[in-house]
JSON list of C-alpha atoms in Angstrom, two decimals:
[
{"chain": "A", "resi": 152, "resn": "ILE", "atom": "CA", "xyz": [-59.38, -179.99, -19.32]},
{"chain": "A", "resi": 153, "resn": "SER", "atom": "CA", "xyz": [-56.40, -178.35, -18.25]},
{"chain": "A", "resi": 154, "resn": "ALA", "atom": "CA", "xyz": [-55.91, -176.07, -14.24]},
{"chain": "A", "resi": 155, "resn": "ASP", "atom": "CA", "xyz": [-53.14, -174.39, -13.44]},
{"chain": "A", "resi": 156, "resn": "PRO", "atom": "CA", "xyz": [-54.91, -172.28, -9.76]},
{"chain": "A", "resi": 157, "resn": "GLU", "atom": "CA", "xyz": [-52.24, -170.60, -7.49]},
{"chain": "A", "resi": 158, "resn": "GLU", "atom": "CA", "xyz": [-51.58, -173.14, -4.72]},
{"chain": "A", "resi": 159, "resn": "THR", "atom": "CA", "xyz": [-51.65, -170.72, -1.46]},
{"chain": "A", "resi": 160, "resn": "GLY", "atom": "CA", "xyz": [-52.29, -173.03, 1.16]},
{"chain": "A", "resi": 161, "resn": "SER", "atom": "CA", "xyz": [-49.94, -172.98, 3.99]},
{"chain": "A", "resi": 162, "resn": "THR", "atom": "CA", "xyz": [-50.29, -177.00, 4.24]},
{"chain": "A", "resi": 163, "resn": "PHE", "atom": "CA", "xyz": [-50.16, -179.91, 1.71]},
{"chain": "A", "resi": 164, "resn": "ALA", "atom": "CA", "xyz": [-53.70, -180.84, 2.89]},
{"chain": "A", "resi": 165, "resn": "GLU", "atom": "CA", "xyz": [-54.74, -177.48, 1.84]},
{"chain": "A", "resi": 166, "resn": "ASN", "atom": "CA", "xyz": [-53.10, -177.49, -1.71]},
{"chain": "A", "resi": 167, "resn": "ALA", "atom": "CA", "xyz": [-54.55, -180.05, -2.01]},
{"chain": "A", "resi": 168, "resn": "LEU", "atom": "CA", "xyz": [-57.86, -179.29, -1.73]},
{"chain": "A", "resi": 169, "resn": "ILE", "atom": "CA", "xyz": [-57.56, -175.57, -3.74]},
{"chain": "A", "resi": 170, "resn": "LYS", "atom": "CA", "xyz": [-56.43, -177.86, -7.03]},
{"chain": "A", "resi": 171, "resn": "ALA", "atom": "CA", "xyz": [-59.59, -180.03, -6.97]},
{"chain": "A", "resi": 172, "resn": "LYS", "atom": "CA", "xyz": [-61.65, -177.81, -6.31]},
{"chain": "A", "resi": 173, "resn": "ALA", "atom": "CA", "xyz": [-60.42, -176.42, -9.25]},
{"chain": "A", "resi": 174, "resn": "VAL", "atom": "CA", "xyz": [-61.00, -178.80, -11.53]},
{"chain": "A", "resi": 175, "resn": "TYR", "atom": "CA", "xyz": [-63.90, -180.09, -9.71]},
{"chain": "A", "resi": 176, "resn": "GLU", "atom": "CA", "xyz": [-65.48, -176.58, -10.45]},
{"chain": "A", "resi": 177, "resn": "LEU", "atom": "CA", "xyz": [-64.41, -177.32, -14.62]},
{"chain": "A", "resi": 178, "resn": "CYS", "atom": "CA", "xyz": [-66.58, -180.79, -14.91]},
{"chain": "A", "resi": 179, "resn": "ARG", "atom": "CA", "xyz": [-68.46, -180.82, -12.02]},
{"chain": "A", "resi": 180, "resn": "LEU", "atom": "CA", "xyz": [-66.92, -184.61, -11.73]},
{"chain": "A", "resi": 181, "resn": "PRO", "atom": "CA", "xyz": [-65.33, -186.55, -9.53]},
{"chain": "A", "resi": 182, "resn": "VAL", "atom": "CA", "xyz": [-61.31, -185.35, -9.10]},
{"chain": "A", "resi": 183, "resn": "ILE", "atom": "CA", "xyz": [-58.67, -186.46, -7.61]},
{"chain": "A", "resi": 184, "resn": "ALA", "atom": "CA", "xyz": [-55.21, -184.10, -6.92]},
{"chain": "A", "resi": 185, "resn": "ASP", "atom": "CA", "xyz": [-52.20, -184.29, -4.77]},
{"chain": "A", "resi": 186, "resn": "ASP", "atom": "CA", "xyz": [-49.71, -182.06, -3.17]},
{"chain": "A", "resi": 187, "resn": "SER", "atom": "CA", "xyz": [-45.60, -183.35, -1.72]},
{"chain": "A", "resi": 188, "resn": "GLY", "atom": "CA", "xyz": [-42.85, -181.61, -1.19]},
{"chain": "A", "resi": 189, "resn": "LEU", "atom": "CA", "xyz": [-40.03, -181.78, 0.85]},
{"chain": "A", "resi": 190, "resn": "ALA", "atom": "CA", "xyz": [-39.98, -180.78, 4.35]},
{"chain": "A", "resi": 191, "resn": "VAL", "atom": "CA", "xyz": [-36.42, -180.94, 6.34]},
{"chain": "A", "resi": 192, "resn": "ASN", "atom": "CA", "xyz": [-35.84, -180.60, 10.32]},
{"chain": "A", "resi": 193, "resn": "ALA", "atom": "CA", "xyz": [-33.38, -177.80, 9.49]},
{"chain": "A", "resi": 194, "resn": "LEU", "atom": "CA", "xyz": [-35.09, -175.91, 8.08]},
{"chain": "A", "resi": 195, "resn": "GLY", "atom": "CA", "xyz": [-37.60, -175.54, 9.82]},
{"chain": "A", "resi": 196, "resn": "GLY", "atom": "CA", "xyz": [-39.97, -177.81, 8.14]},
{"chain": "A", "resi": 197, "resn": "ALA", "atom": "CA", "xyz": [-39.01, -176.06, 4.50]},
{"chain": "A", "resi": 198, "resn": "PRO", "atom": "CA", "xyz": [-39.21, -176.26, 1.71]},
{"chain": "A", "resi": 199, "resn": "GLY", "atom": "CA", "xyz": [-42.40, -177.67, 2.64]},
{"chain": "A", "resi": 200, "resn": "VAL", "atom": "CA", "xyz": [-45.27, -176.16, -0.06]},
{"chain": "A", "resi": 201, "resn": "HIS", "atom": "CA", "xyz": [-42.91, -174.39, -1.67]},
{"chain": "A", "resi": 202, "resn": "SER", "atom": "CA", "xyz": [-40.52, -177.50, -3.19]},
{"chain": "A", "resi": 203, "resn": "ALA", "atom": "CA", "xyz": [-41.40, -177.26, -6.59]},
{"chain": "A", "resi": 204, "resn": "ARG", "atom": "CA", "xyz": [-40.13, -173.78, -6.79]},
{"chain": "A", "resi": 205, "resn": "TYR", "atom": "CA", "xyz": [-37.92, -173.05, -3.44]},
{"chain": "A", "resi": 206, "resn": "ALA", "atom": "CA", "xyz": [-35.46, -171.96, -5.59]},
{"chain": "A", "resi": 207, "resn": "GLY", "atom": "CA", "xyz": [-38.07, -169.87, -7.99]},
{"chain": "A", "resi": 208, "resn": "GLU", "atom": "CA", "xyz": [-41.24, -169.95, -9.54]},
{"chain": "A", "resi": 209, "resn": "HIS", "atom": "CA", "xyz": [-39.81, -171.35, -12.84]},
{"chain": "A", "resi": 210, "resn": "ALA", "atom": "CA", "xyz": [-35.94, -173.23, -11.53]},
{"chain": "A", "resi": 211, "resn": "SER", "atom": "CA", "xyz": [-35.18, -176.41, -12.73]},
{"chain": "A", "resi": 212, "resn": "ASP", "atom": "CA", "xyz": [-34.68, -179.45, -10.48]},
{"chain": "A", "resi": 213, "resn": "ALA", "atom": "CA", "xyz": [-31.34, -179.13, -9.63]},
{"chain": "A", "resi": 214, "resn": "GLU", "atom": "CA", "xyz": [-31.42, -175.30, -9.08]},
{"chain": "A", "resi": 215, "resn": "ASN", "atom": "CA", "xyz": [-34.09, -176.20, -6.51]},
{"chain": "A", "resi": 216, "resn": "LEU", "atom": "CA", "xyz": [-31.30, -179.02, -5.26]},
{"chain": "A", "resi": 217, "resn": "ASP", "atom": "CA", "xyz": [-28.69, -176.83, -4.69]},
{"chain": "A", "resi": 218, "resn": "LYS", "atom": "CA", "xyz": [-30.56, -173.97, -2.86]},
{"chain": "A", "resi": 219, "resn": "LEU", "atom": "CA", "xyz": [-31.60, -177.39, -0.64]},
{"chain": "A", "resi": 220, "resn": "LEU", "atom": "CA", "xyz": [-27.43, -178.19, -0.43]},
{"chain": "A", "resi": 221, "resn": "ASP", "atom": "CA", "xyz": [-26.46, -174.43, -0.07]},
{"chain": "A", "resi": 222, "resn": "ALA", "atom": "CA", "xyz": [-29.05, -173.96, 2.88]},
{"chain": "A", "resi": 223, "resn": "VAL", "atom": "CA", "xyz": [-28.10, -177.23, 5.05]},
{"chain": "A", "resi": 224, "resn": "CYS", "atom": "CA", "xyz": [-24.71, -176.77, 4.47]},
{"chain": "A", "resi": 225, "resn": "GLY", "atom": "CA", "xyz": [-23.19, -177.00, 8.28]},
{"chain": "A", "resi": 226, "resn": "LYS", "atom": "CA", "xyz": [-25.87, -178.22, 9.51]},
{"chain": "A", "resi": 227, "resn": "THR", "atom": "CA", "xyz": [-25.81, -181.12, 11.57]},
{"chain": "A", "resi": 228, "resn": "ASP", "atom": "CA", "xyz": [-29.23, -181.89, 12.04]},
{"chain": "A", "resi": 229, "resn": "ARG", "atom": "CA", "xyz": [-30.58, -183.16, 8.44]},
{"chain": "A", "resi": 230, "resn": "ARG", "atom": "CA", "xyz": [-33.63, -184.93, 9.38]},
{"chain": "A", "resi": 231, "resn": "ALA", "atom": "CA", "xyz": [-36.68, -184.92, 6.40]},
{"chain": "A", "resi": 232, "resn": "ARG", "atom": "CA", "xyz": [-39.51, -185.70, 5.11]},
{"chain": "A", "resi": 233, "resn": "PHE", "atom": "CA", "xyz": [-41.78, -186.31, 1.94]},
{"chain": "A", "resi": 234, "resn": "VAL", "atom": "CA", "xyz": [-45.21, -185.46, 2.43]},
{"chain": "A", "resi": 235, "resn": "SER", "atom": "CA", "xyz": [-47.34, -186.48, 0.29]},
{"chain": "A", "resi": 236, "resn": "VAL", "atom": "CA", "xyz": [-51.62, -185.75, 0.87]},
{"chain": "A", "resi": 237, "resn": "ILE", "atom": "CA", "xyz": [-53.71, -187.01, -2.06]},
{"chain": "A", "resi": 238, "resn": "THR", "atom": "CA", "xyz": [-57.21, -185.17, -1.90]},
{"chain": "A", "resi": 239, "resn": "ALA", "atom": "CA", "xyz": [-60.50, -186.02, -3.37]},
{"chain": "A", "resi": 240, "resn": "VAL", "atom": "CA", "xyz": [-63.76, -183.98, -3.74]},
{"chain": "A", "resi": 241, "resn": "PHE", "atom": "CA", "xyz": [-67.21, -184.93, -5.29]},
{"chain": "A", "resi": 242, "resn": "PRO", "atom": "CA", "xyz": [-70.55, -183.24, -6.54]},
{"chain": "A", "resi": 243, "resn": "ASP", "atom": "CA", "xyz": [-72.21, -184.74, -3.52]},
{"chain": "A", "resi": 244, "resn": "GLY", "atom": "CA", "xyz": [-69.34, -183.13, -1.23]},
{"chain": "A", "resi": 245, "resn": "ARG", "atom": "CA", "xyz": [-67.42, -185.74, 0.11]},
{"chain": "A", "resi": 246, "resn": "ARG", "atom": "CA", "xyz": [-64.71, -185.71, 0.13]},
{"chain": "A", "resi": 247, "resn": "ILE", "atom": "CA", "xyz": [-61.39, -188.37, 1.42]},
{"chain": "A", "resi": 248, "resn": "THR", "atom": "CA", "xyz": [-57.75, -186.98, 1.94]},
{"chain": "A", "resi": 249, "resn": "ALA", "atom": "CA", "xyz": [-55.03, -189.24, 2.88]},
{"chain": "A", "resi": 250, "resn": "ARG", "atom": "CA", "xyz": [-51.34, -188.39, 4.01]},
{"chain": "A", "resi": 251, "resn": "GLY", "atom": "CA", "xyz": [-48.46, -190.77, 3.48]},
{"chain": "A", "resi": 252, "resn": "GLU", "atom": "CA", "xyz": [-44.22, -189.32, 4.93]},
{"chain": "A", "resi": 253, "resn": "CYS", "atom": "CA", "xyz": [-41.71, -191.27, 4.61]},
{"chain": "A", "resi": 254, "resn": "GLU", "atom": "CA", "xyz": [-38.26, -190.02, 7.61]},
{"chain": "A", "resi": 255, "resn": "GLY", "atom": "CA", "xyz": [-34.57, -190.30, 5.74]},
{"chain": "A", "resi": 256, "resn": "LYS", "atom": "CA", "xyz": [-32.40, -187.49, 6.10]},
{"chain": "A", "resi": 257, "resn": "ILE", "atom": "CA", "xyz": [-30.46, -184.85, 3.60]},
{"chain": "A", "resi": 258, "resn": "LEU", "atom": "CA", "xyz": [-27.35, -185.82, 1.80]},
{"chain": "A", "resi": 259, "resn": "ASP", "atom": "CA", "xyz": [-24.33, -183.20, 1.59]},
{"chain": "A", "resi": 260, "resn": "GLU", "atom": "CA", "xyz": [-23.93, -184.59, -2.14]},
{"chain": "A", "resi": 261, "resn": "ARG", "atom": "CA", "xyz": [-26.25, -186.26, -4.78]},
{"chain": "A", "resi": 262, "resn": "ARG", "atom": "CA", "xyz": [-26.08, -190.01, -5.16]},
{"chain": "A", "resi": 263, "resn": "GLY", "atom": "CA", "xyz": [-28.35, -191.85, -7.73]},
{"chain": "A", "resi": 264, "resn": "SER", "atom": "CA", "xyz": [-29.28, -191.51, -11.09]},
{"chain": "A", "resi": 265, "resn": "GLY", "atom": "CA", "xyz": [-32.83, -192.54, -11.06]},
{"chain": "A", "resi": 266, "resn": "SER", "atom": "CA", "xyz": [-35.69, -189.60, -10.20]},
{"chain": "A", "resi": 267, "resn": "PHE", "atom": "CA", "xyz": [-36.36, -186.80, -9.69]},
{"chain": "A", "resi": 268, "resn": "GLY", "atom": "CA", "xyz": [-36.33, -183.86, -7.55]},
{"chain": "A", "resi": 269, "resn": "TYR", "atom": "CA", "xyz": [-35.12, -184.20, -4.36]},
{"chain": "A", "resi": 270, "resn": "ASP", "atom": "CA", "xyz": [-34.33, -187.93, -3.84]},
{"chain": "A", "resi": 271, "resn": "PRO", "atom": "CA", "xyz": [-30.77, -188.16, -4.69]},
{"chain": "A", "resi": 272, "resn": "VAL", "atom": "CA", "xyz": [-30.31, -186.84, -2.18]},
{"chain": "A", "resi": 273, "resn": "PHE", "atom": "CA", "xyz": [-32.74, -187.93, 0.86]},
{"chain": "A", "resi": 274, "resn": "TYR", "atom": "CA", "xyz": [-31.27, -190.75, 1.98]},
{"chain": "A", "resi": 275, "resn": "TYR", "atom": "CA", "xyz": [-33.74, -194.06, 3.59]},
{"chain": "A", "resi": 276, "resn": "GLU", "atom": "CA", "xyz": [-32.07, -195.39, 6.62]},
{"chain": "A", "resi": 277, "resn": "PRO", "atom": "CA", "xyz": [-33.82, -198.38, 6.06]},
{"chain": "A", "resi": 278, "resn": "LEU", "atom": "CA", "xyz": [-32.41, -199.50, 2.61]},
{"chain": "A", "resi": 279, "resn": "GLY", "atom": "CA", "xyz": [-29.34, -197.83, 3.04]},
{"chain": "A", "resi": 280, "resn": "LYS", "atom": "CA", "xyz": [-30.31, -196.07, -0.63]},
{"chain": "A", "resi": 281, "resn": "THR", "atom": "CA", "xyz": [-31.00, -192.21, -1.88]},
{"chain": "A", "resi": 282, "resn": "PHE", "atom": "CA", "xyz": [-34.25, -192.48, -2.96]},
{"chain": "A", "resi": 283, "resn": "ALA", "atom": "CA", "xyz": [-32.36, -191.72, -6.88]},
{"chain": "A", "resi": 284, "resn": "GLU", "atom": "CA", "xyz": [-30.93, -195.36, -5.96]},
{"chain": "A", "resi": 285, "resn": "MET", "atom": "CA", "xyz": [-33.94, -197.09, -5.52]},
{"chain": "A", "resi": 286, "resn": "THR", "atom": "CA", "xyz": [-35.53, -199.40, -7.87]},
{"chain": "A", "resi": 287, "resn": "THR", "atom": "CA", "xyz": [-39.31, -198.32, -8.59]},
{"chain": "A", "resi": 288, "resn": "GLU", "atom": "CA", "xyz": [-40.72, -200.84, -6.27]},
{"chain": "A", "resi": 289, "resn": "GLU", "atom": "CA", "xyz": [-38.55, -200.24, -3.58]},
{"chain": "A", "resi": 290, "resn": "LYS", "atom": "CA", "xyz": [-39.59, -196.67, -3.42]},
{"chain": "A", "resi": 291, "resn": "ASN", "atom": "CA", "xyz": [-43.49, -197.25, -3.95]},
{"chain": "A", "resi": 292, "resn": "ALA", "atom": "CA", "xyz": [-43.13, -199.78, -1.16]},
{"chain": "A", "resi": 293, "resn": "VAL", "atom": "CA", "xyz": [-41.41, -197.36, 1.00]},
{"chain": "A", "resi": 294, "resn": "SER", "atom": "CA", "xyz": [-42.26, -194.10, -0.17]},
{"chain": "A", "resi": 295, "resn": "HIS", "atom": "CA", "xyz": [-44.70, -191.38, 0.68]},
{"chain": "A", "resi": 296, "resn": "ARG", "atom": "CA", "xyz": [-46.64, -190.94, -2.20]},
{"chain": "A", "resi": 297, "resn": "GLY", "atom": "CA", "xyz": [-47.33, -195.72, -2.63]},
{"chain": "A", "resi": 298, "resn": "LYS", "atom": "CA", "xyz": [-48.49, -194.99, 1.22]},
{"chain": "A", "resi": 299, "resn": "ALA", "atom": "CA", "xyz": [-50.83, -191.42, 0.73]},
{"chain": "A", "resi": 300, "resn": "VAL", "atom": "CA", "xyz": [-51.88, -194.01, -2.42]},
{"chain": "A", "resi": 301, "resn": "ARG", "atom": "CA", "xyz": [-52.69, -196.20, -0.61]},
{"chain": "A", "resi": 302, "resn": "ARG", "atom": "CA", "xyz": [-54.00, -195.24, 1.78]},
{"chain": "A", "resi": 303, "resn": "PHE", "atom": "CA", "xyz": [-56.00, -193.42, 0.08]},
{"chain": "A", "resi": 304, "resn": "ALA", "atom": "CA", "xyz": [-57.41, -196.61, -1.66]},
{"chain": "A", "resi": 305, "resn": "GLU", "atom": "CA", "xyz": [-58.71, -198.23, 1.58]},
{"chain": "A", "resi": 306, "resn": "MET", "atom": "CA", "xyz": [-60.52, -194.85, 2.65]},
{"chain": "A", "resi": 307, "resn": "PHE", "atom": "CA", "xyz": [-62.06, -194.83, -0.62]},
{"chain": "A", "resi": 308, "resn": "PHE", "atom": "CA", "xyz": [-63.47, -198.06, -1.16]},
{"chain": "A", "resi": 309, "resn": "LEU", "atom": "CA", "xyz": [-64.41, -197.87, 2.79]},
{"chain": "A", "resi": 310, "resn": "ASP", "atom": "CA", "xyz": [-65.43, -195.52, 1.94]},
{"chain": "A", "resi": 311, "resn": "LYS", "atom": "CA", "xyz": [-64.84, -193.06, 4.83]},
{"chain": "A", "resi": 312, "resn": "PRO", "atom": "CA", "xyz": [-64.85, -190.32, 6.83]},
{"chain": "A", "resi": 313, "resn": "ALA", "atom": "CA", "xyz": [-62.03, -187.25, 5.19]},
{"chain": "A", "resi": 314, "resn": "ARG", "atom": "CA", "xyz": [-59.78, -187.28, 7.17]},
{"chain": "A", "resi": 315, "resn": "GLU", "atom": "CA", "xyz": [-55.19, -185.95, 7.47]}
]
């Protein structure tokens, strides 16, 4: 199945639901979708839901990262958080939505060679590393996606009602 719905939501939860519904309409089977991004306090929450296309619709990770570094240049409040929302839709109308967040701060320069996106400048203080410097195991243990997946699994297996 191939679908590329327009992400018109103003929140990660709205965009995750848009994606899940679009694929559901094509297959009529249970569907899981997610939306994730970076929210920087000094930028009023930007890039937010526009994280993947912050520097333009077809921008590369490097271009998005360069734009972010330019935007935070001179800012003293570097607090930021990665956010991930996972949503499932089911044929009977049920939905499960789980959210995960990871708090950190934006550095002035890239550190580390692992990972992708904004990871080289997202510093996670408890480990003293950027996401790009972490091992896969370290990142999965603390990341927004790891938290969202664990919460989603808990809700799925306990069949709790939808919430963000």
